[in-house]
mmCIF file of C-alpha atoms in Angstrom:
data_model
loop_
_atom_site.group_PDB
_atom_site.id
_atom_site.type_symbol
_atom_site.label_atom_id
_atom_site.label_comp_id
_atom_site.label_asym_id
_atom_site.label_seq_id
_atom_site.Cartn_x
_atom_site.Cartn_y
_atom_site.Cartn_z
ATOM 1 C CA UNK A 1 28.472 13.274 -32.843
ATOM 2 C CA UNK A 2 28.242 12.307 -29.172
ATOM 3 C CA UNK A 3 25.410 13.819 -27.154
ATOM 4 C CA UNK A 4 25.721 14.447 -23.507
ATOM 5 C CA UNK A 5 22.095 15.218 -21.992
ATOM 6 C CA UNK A 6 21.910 16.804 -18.339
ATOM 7 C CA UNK A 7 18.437 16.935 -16.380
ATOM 8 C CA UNK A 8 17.652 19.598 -14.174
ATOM 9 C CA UNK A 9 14.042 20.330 -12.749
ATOM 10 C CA UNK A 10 12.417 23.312 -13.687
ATOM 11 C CA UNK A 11 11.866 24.083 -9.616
ATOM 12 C CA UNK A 12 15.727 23.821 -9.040
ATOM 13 C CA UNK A 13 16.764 26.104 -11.752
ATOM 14 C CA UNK A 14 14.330 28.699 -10.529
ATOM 15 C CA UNK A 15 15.445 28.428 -6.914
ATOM 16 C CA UNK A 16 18.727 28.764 -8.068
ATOM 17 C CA UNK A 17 18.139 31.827 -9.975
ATOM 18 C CA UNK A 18 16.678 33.531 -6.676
ATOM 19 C CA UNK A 19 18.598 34.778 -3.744
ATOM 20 C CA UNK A 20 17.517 33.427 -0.644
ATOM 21 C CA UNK A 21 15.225 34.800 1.301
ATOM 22 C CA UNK A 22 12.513 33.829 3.649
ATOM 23 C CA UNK A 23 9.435 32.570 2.678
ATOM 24 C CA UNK A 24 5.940 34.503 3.039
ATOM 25 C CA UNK A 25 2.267 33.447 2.118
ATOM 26 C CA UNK A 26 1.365 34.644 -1.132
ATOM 27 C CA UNK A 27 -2.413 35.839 -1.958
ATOM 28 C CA UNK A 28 -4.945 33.797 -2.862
ATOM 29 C CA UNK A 29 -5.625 35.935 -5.584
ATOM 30 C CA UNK A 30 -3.493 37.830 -8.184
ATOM 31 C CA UNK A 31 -4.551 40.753 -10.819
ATOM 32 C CA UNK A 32 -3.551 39.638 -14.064
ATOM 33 C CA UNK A 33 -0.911 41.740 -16.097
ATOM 34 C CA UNK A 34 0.150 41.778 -19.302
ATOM 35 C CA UNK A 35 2.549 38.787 -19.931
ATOM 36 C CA UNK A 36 5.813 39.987 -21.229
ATOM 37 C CA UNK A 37 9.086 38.054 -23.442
ATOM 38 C CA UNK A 38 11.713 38.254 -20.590
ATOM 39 C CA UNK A 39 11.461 36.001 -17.654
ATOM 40 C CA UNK A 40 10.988 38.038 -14.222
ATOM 41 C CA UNK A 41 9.434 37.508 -10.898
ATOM 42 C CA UNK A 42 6.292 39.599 -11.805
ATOM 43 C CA UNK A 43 6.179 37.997 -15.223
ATOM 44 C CA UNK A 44 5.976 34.568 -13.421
ATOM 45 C CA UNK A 45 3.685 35.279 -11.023
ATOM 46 C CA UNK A 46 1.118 35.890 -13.519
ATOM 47 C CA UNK A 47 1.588 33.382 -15.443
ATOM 48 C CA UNK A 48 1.488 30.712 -12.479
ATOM 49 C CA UNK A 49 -1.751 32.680 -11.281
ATOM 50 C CA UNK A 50 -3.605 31.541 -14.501
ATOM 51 C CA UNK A 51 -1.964 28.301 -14.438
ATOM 52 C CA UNK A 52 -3.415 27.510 -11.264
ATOM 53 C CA UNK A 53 -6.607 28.860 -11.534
ATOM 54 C CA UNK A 54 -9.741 27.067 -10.925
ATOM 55 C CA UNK A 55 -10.394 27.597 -15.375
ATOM 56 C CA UNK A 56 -7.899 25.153 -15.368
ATOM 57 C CA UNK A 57 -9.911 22.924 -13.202
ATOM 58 C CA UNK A 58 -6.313 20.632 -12.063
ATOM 59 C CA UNK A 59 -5.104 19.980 -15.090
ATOM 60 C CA UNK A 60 -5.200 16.452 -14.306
ATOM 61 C CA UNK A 61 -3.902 14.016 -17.075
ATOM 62 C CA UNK A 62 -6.314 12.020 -19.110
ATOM 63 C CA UNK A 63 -8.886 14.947 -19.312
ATOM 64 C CA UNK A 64 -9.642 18.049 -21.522
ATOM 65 C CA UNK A 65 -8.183 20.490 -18.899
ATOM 66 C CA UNK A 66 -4.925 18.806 -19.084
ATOM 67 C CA UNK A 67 -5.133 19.363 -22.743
ATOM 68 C CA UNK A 68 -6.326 23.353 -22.163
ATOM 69 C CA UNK A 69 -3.396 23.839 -19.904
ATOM 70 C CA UNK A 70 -0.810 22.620 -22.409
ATOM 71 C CA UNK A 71 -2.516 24.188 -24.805
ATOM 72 C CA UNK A 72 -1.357 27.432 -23.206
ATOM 73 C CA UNK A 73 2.058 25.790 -22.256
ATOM 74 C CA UNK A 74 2.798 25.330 -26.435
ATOM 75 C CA UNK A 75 5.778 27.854 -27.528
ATOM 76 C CA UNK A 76 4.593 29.453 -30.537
ATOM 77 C CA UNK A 77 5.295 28.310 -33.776
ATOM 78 C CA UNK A 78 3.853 28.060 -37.466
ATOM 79 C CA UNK A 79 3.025 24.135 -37.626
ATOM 80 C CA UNK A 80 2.177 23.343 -34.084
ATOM 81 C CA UNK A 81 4.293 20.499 -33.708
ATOM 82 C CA UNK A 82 5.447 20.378 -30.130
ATOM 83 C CA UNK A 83 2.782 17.991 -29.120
ATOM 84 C CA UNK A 84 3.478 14.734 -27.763
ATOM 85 C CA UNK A 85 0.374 12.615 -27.224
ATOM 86 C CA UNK A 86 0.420 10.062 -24.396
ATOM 87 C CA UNK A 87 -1.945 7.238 -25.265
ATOM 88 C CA UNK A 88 -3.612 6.781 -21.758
ATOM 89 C CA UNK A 89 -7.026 5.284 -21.160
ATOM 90 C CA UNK A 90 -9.481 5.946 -18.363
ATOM 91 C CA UNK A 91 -10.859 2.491 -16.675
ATOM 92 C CA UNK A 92 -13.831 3.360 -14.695
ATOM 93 C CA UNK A 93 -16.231 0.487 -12.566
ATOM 94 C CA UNK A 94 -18.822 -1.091 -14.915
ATOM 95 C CA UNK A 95 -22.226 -0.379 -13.549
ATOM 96 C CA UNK A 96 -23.665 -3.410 -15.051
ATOM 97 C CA UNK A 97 -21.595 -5.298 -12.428
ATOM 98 C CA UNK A 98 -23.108 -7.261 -9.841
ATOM 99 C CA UNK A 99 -22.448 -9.574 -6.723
ATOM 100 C CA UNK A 100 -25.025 -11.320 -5.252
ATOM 101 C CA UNK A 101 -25.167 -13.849 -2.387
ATOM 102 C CA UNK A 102 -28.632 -16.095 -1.946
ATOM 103 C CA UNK A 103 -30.269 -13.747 -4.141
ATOM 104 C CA UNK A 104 -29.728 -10.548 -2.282
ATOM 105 C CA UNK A 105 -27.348 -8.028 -4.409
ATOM 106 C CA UNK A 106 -24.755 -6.117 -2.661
ATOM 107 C CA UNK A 107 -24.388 -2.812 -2.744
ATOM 108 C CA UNK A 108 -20.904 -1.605 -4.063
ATOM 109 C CA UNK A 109 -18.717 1.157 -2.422
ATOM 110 C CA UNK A 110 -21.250 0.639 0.606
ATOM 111 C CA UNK A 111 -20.933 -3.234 1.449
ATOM 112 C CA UNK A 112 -18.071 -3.699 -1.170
ATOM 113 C CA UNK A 113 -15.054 -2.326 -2.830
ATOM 114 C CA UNK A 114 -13.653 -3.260 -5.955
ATOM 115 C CA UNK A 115 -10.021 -2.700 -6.716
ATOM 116 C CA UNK A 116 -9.229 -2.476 -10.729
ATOM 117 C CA UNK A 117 -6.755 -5.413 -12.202
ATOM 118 C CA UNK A 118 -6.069 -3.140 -15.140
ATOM 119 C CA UNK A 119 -6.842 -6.435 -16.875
ATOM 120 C CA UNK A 120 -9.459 -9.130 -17.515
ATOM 121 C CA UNK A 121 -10.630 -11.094 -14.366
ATOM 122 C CA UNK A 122 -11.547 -14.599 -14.178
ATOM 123 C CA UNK A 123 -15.798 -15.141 -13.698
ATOM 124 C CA UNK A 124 -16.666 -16.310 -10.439
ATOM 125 C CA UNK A 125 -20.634 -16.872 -11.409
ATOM 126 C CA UNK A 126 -21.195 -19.447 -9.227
ATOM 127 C CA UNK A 127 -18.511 -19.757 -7.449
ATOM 128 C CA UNK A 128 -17.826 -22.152 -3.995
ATOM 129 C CA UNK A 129 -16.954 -19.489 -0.990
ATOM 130 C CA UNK A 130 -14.224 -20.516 1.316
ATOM 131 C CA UNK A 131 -12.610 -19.471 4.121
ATOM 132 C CA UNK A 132 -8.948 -18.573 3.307
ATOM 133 C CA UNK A 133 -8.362 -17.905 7.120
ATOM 134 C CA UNK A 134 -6.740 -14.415 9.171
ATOM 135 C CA UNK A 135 -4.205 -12.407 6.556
ATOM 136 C CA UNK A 136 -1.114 -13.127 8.077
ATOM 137 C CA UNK A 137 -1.663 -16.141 9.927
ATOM 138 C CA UNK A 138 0.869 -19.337 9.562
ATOM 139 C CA UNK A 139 -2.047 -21.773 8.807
ATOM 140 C CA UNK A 140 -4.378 -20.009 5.539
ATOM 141 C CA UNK A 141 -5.808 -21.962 2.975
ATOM 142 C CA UNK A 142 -3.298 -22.922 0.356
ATOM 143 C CA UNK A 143 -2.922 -22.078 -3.049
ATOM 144 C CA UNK A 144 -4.259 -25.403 -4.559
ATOM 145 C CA UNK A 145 -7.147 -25.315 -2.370
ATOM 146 C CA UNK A 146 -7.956 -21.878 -3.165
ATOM 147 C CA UNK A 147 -8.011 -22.418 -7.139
ATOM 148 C CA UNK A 148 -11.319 -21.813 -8.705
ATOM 149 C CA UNK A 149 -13.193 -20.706 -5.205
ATOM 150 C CA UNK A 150 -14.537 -17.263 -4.217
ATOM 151 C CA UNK A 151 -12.245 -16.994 -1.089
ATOM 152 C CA UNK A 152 -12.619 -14.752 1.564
ATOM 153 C CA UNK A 153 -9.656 -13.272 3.529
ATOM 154 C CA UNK A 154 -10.098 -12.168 7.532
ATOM 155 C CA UNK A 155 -8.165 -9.054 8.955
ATOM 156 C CA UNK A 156 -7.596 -8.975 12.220
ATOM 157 C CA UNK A 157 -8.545 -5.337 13.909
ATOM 158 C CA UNK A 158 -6.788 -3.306 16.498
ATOM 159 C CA UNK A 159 -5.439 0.173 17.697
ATOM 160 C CA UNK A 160 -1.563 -1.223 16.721
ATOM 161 C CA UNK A 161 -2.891 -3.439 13.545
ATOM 162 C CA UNK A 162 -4.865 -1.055 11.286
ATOM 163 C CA UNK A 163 -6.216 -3.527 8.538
ATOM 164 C CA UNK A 164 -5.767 -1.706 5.434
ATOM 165 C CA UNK A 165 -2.143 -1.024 5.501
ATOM 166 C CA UNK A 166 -1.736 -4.946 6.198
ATOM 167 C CA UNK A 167 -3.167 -5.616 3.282
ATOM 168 C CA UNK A 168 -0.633 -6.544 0.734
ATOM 169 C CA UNK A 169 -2.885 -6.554 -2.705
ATOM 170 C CA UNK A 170 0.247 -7.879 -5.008
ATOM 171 C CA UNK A 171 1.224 -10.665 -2.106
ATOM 172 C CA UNK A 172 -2.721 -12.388 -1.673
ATOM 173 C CA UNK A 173 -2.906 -11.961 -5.918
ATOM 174 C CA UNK A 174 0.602 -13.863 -5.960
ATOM 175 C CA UNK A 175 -0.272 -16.615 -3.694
ATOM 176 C CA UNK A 176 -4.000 -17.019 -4.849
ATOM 177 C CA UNK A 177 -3.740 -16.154 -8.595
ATOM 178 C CA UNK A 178 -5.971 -19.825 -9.339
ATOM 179 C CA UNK A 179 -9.206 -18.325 -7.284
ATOM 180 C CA UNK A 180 -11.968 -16.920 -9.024
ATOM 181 C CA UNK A 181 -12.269 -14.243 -6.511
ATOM 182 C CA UNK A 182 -11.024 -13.121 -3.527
ATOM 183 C CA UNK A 183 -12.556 -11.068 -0.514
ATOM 184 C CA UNK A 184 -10.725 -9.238 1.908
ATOM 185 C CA UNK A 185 -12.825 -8.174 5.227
ATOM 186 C CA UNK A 186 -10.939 -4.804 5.986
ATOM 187 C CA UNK A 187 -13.561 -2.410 4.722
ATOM 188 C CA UNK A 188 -14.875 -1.211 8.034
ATOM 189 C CA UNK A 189 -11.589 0.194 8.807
ATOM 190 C CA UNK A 190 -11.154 1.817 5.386
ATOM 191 C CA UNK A 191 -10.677 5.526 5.623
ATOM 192 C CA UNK A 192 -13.293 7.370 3.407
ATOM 193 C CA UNK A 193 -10.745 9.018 1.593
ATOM 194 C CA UNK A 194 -9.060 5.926 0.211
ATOM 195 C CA UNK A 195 -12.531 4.342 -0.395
ATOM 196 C CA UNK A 196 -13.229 7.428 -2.640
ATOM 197 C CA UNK A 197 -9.889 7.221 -4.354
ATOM 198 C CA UNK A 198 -10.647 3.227 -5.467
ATOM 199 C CA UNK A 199 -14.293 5.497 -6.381
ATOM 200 C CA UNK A 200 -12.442 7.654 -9.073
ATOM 201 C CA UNK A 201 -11.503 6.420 -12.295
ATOM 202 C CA UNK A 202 -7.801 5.107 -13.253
ATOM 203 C CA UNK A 203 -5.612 6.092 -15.707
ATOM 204 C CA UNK A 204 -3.256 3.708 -17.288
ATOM 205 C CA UNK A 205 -0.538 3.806 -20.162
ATOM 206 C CA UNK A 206 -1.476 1.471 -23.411
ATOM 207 C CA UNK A 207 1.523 2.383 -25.851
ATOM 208 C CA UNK A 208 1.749 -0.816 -27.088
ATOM 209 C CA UNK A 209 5.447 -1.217 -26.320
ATOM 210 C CA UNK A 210 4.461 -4.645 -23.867
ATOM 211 C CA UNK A 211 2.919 -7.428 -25.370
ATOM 212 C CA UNK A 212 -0.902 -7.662 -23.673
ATOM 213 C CA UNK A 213 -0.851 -9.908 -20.440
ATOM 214 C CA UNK A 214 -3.529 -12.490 -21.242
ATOM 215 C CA UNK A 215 -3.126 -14.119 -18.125
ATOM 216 C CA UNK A 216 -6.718 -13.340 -15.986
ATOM 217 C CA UNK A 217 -6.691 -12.395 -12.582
ATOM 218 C CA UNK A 218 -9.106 -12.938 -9.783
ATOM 219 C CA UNK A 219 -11.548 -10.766 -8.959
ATOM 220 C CA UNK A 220 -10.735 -8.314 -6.217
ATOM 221 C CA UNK A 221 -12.961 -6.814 -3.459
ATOM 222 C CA UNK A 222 -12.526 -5.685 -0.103
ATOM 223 C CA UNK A 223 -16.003 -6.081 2.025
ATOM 224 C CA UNK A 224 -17.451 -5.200 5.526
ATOM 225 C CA UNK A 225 -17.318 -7.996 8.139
ATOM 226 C CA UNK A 226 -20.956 -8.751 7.716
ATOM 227 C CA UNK A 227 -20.535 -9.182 3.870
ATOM 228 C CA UNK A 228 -18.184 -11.988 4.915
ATOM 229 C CA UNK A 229 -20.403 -13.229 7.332
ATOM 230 C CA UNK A 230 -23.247 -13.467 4.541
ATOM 231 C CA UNK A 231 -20.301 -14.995 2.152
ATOM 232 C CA UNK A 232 -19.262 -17.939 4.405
ATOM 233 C CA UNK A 233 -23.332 -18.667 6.011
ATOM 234 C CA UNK A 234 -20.861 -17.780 9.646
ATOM 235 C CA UNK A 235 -19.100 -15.171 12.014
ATOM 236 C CA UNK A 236 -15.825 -15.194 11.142
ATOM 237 C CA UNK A 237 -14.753 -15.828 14.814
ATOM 238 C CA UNK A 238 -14.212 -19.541 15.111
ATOM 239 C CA UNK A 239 -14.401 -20.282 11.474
ATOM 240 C CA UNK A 240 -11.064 -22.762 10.134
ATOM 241 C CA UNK A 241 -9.435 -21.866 7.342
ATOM 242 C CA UNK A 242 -10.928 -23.930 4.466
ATOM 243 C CA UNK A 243 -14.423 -23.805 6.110
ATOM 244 C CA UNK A 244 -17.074 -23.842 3.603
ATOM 245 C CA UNK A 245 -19.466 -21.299 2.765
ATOM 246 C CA UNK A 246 -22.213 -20.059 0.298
ATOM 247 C CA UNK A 247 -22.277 -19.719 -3.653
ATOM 248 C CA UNK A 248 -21.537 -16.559 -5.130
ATOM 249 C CA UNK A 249 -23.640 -14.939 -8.458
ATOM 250 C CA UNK A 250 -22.573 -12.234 -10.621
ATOM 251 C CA UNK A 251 -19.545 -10.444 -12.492
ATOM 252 C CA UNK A 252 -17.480 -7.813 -11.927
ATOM 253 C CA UNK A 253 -15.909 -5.552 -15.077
ATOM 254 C CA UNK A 254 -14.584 -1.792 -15.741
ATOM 255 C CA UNK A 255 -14.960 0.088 -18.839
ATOM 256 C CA UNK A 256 -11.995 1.662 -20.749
ATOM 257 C CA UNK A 257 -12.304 4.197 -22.819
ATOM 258 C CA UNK A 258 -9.344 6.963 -24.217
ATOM 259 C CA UNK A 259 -8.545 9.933 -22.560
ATOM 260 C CA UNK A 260 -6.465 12.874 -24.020
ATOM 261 C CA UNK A 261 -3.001 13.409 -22.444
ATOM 262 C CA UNK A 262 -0.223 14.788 -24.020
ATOM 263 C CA UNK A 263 3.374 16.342 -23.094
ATOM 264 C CA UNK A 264 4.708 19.671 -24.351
ATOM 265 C CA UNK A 265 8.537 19.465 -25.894
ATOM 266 C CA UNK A 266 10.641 22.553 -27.529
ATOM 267 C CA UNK A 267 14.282 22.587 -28.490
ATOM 268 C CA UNK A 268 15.814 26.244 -28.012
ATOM 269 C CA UNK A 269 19.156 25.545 -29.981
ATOM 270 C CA UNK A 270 22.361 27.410 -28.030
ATOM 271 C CA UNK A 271 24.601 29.686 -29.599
ATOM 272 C CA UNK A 272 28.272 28.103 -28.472
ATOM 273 C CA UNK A 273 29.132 25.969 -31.794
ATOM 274 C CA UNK A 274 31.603 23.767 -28.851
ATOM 275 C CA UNK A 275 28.407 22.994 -26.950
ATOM 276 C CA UNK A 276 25.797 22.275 -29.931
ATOM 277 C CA UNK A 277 25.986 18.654 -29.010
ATOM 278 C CA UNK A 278 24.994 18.851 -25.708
ATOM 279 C CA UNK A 279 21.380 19.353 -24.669
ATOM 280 C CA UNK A 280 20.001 20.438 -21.013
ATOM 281 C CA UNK A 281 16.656 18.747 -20.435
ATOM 282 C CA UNK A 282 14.490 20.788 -17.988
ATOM 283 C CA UNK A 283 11.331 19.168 -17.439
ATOM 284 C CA UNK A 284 8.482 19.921 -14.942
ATOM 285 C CA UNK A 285 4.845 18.507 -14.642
ATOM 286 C CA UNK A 286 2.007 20.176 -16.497
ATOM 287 C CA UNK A 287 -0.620 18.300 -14.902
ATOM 288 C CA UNK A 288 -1.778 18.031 -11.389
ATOM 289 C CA UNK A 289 -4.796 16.088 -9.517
ATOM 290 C CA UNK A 290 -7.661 17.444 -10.785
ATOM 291 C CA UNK A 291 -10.953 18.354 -8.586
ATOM 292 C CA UNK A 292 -13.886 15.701 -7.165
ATOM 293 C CA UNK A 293 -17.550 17.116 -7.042
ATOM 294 C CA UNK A 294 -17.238 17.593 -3.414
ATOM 295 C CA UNK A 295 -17.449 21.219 -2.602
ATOM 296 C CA UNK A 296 -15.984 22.898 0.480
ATOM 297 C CA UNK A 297 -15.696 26.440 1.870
ATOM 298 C CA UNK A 298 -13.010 27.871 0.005
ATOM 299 C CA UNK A 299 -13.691 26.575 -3.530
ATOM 300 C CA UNK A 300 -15.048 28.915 -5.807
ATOM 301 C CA UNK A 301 -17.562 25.912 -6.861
ATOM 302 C CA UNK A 302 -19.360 26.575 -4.233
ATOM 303 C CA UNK A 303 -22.513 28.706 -4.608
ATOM 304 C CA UNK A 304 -23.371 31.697 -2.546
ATOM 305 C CA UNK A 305 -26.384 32.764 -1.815
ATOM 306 C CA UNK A 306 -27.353 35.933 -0.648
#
């Protein structure tokens, strides 16, 4: 039996289903009516009101509102058995981590940021610093040189040259996969939302399908420009690439731990015995980005007081 599968989005069948019209603001809030069997506009709307509601609290993968929202996704049935569990795991910053130059411990997410390998690093206790020279620049500190030191990376700043979207993380890691660690000097110019975002825990897929990468990667951080001052014992300005700096203490690690995920999938067989071969896969995300702990005016987190 051949099987023919077509995809369609569960956003283009609806807006298909619709005549056009124009587009108006709906209300922030909706009275809840009684849900019904046959798909219609009010019937919808209902159902997409409790979908989105704050209960659900985003729905984001990898936590136990993702699980509550498909949870009310689920067709019915007698054995439950539409449940497809996605084995992802949540890697979150060890707090037992620690960097340390001449003693003095630095301070992460305020004078560094770490950015997770979704692997094991390489330990740079100890560790020579070095100068690796200005990202971008036709004279940096080579590969060989670089292999086994604690190198740190300058940025240059400017209104036309904003640091972090020069920074390619996957082209330093390729050319200085032998350091222990590597240090890029762009955090002044971070935005605060991306800092947050390398804040929040990661969520990556461990099905087992790919053999485990052994091979260890440096570790990772962006700092401010006095952290790489304190680094190389220097202001940057002037410094050659393979100047030499200060010794490095500490390790830096994240946690992983499981976190529930799971997809929703139904078969509604069709009626046309020509067509029973040939399946229509709509599909549409259950999940969405979750919430921080940062409240603002229009969340219903936030407390009023009278």
């Amino acid at each position: 039996m051949k099987v023919v599968v077509r995809f369609a989005t569960l956003g283009a069948l609806l807006a298909a289903a619709q005549p056009a019209r124009a587009q108006t603001a709906l209300p922030l809030r909706h009275a809840a009516a009684p849900t019904k069997t046959a798909i219609t506009p009010a019937d919808l709307m209902t159902r997409l009101y409790l979908y989105a509601d704050d209960s659900m609290m985003g729905r984001a993968a990898g936590t136990e509102y993702n699980l509550k929202a498909t949870a009310y996704v689920i067709p019915a049935g007698d054995s439950g058995g539409f449940f497809q569990n996605v084995p992802l795991v949540k890697r979150e910053f060890d707090a037992r981590s620690s960097v340390a130059v001449d003693g003095a411990a630095l301070r992460p997410w305020d004078d560094y940021v770490p950015r997770d390998p979704r692997r094991a690093t390489k330990a740079f206790d100890g560790a020579q610093v070095v100068y690796a020279g200005i990202l971008g620049d036709s004279v940096m500190l080579s590969p060989e040189q670089a292999a086994g030191k604690f190198i740190v990376i300058g940025v240059r700043f400017g209104p036309n040259l904003p640091p972090t979207a020069q920074v390619n993380r996957g082209a330093i890691l390729g050319r200085y996969r032998a350091a222990a660690g590597i240090a890029v000097a762009s955090l002044d110019s971070m935005p605060p939302g991306l800092r947050a975002f390398f804040r929040e825990p990661q969520y990556a897929l461990h099905d087992g399908a790919q053999p485990a990468d052994t091979i260890l990667l440096p570790s990772y951080v962006y700092v401010t420009t006095s952290v790489a001052q304190s680094l190389l014992g220097a202001p940057l300005d002037g410094l050659r690439a393979g100047a030499v700096g200060k010794t490095v203490q500490g390790s830096l690690g994240f946690t992983e731990s499981p976190a529930p995920a799971r997809n929703v999938v139904a078969i509604l067989p069709g009626s046309d015995p020509a067509l029973r071969g040939e399946y229509v896969a709509i599909g549409a995300h259950n999940d969405h980005v979750g919430f921080d702990h940062t409240p603002v005016d229009h969340d219903s987190i936030r407390l009023q007081r009278g």
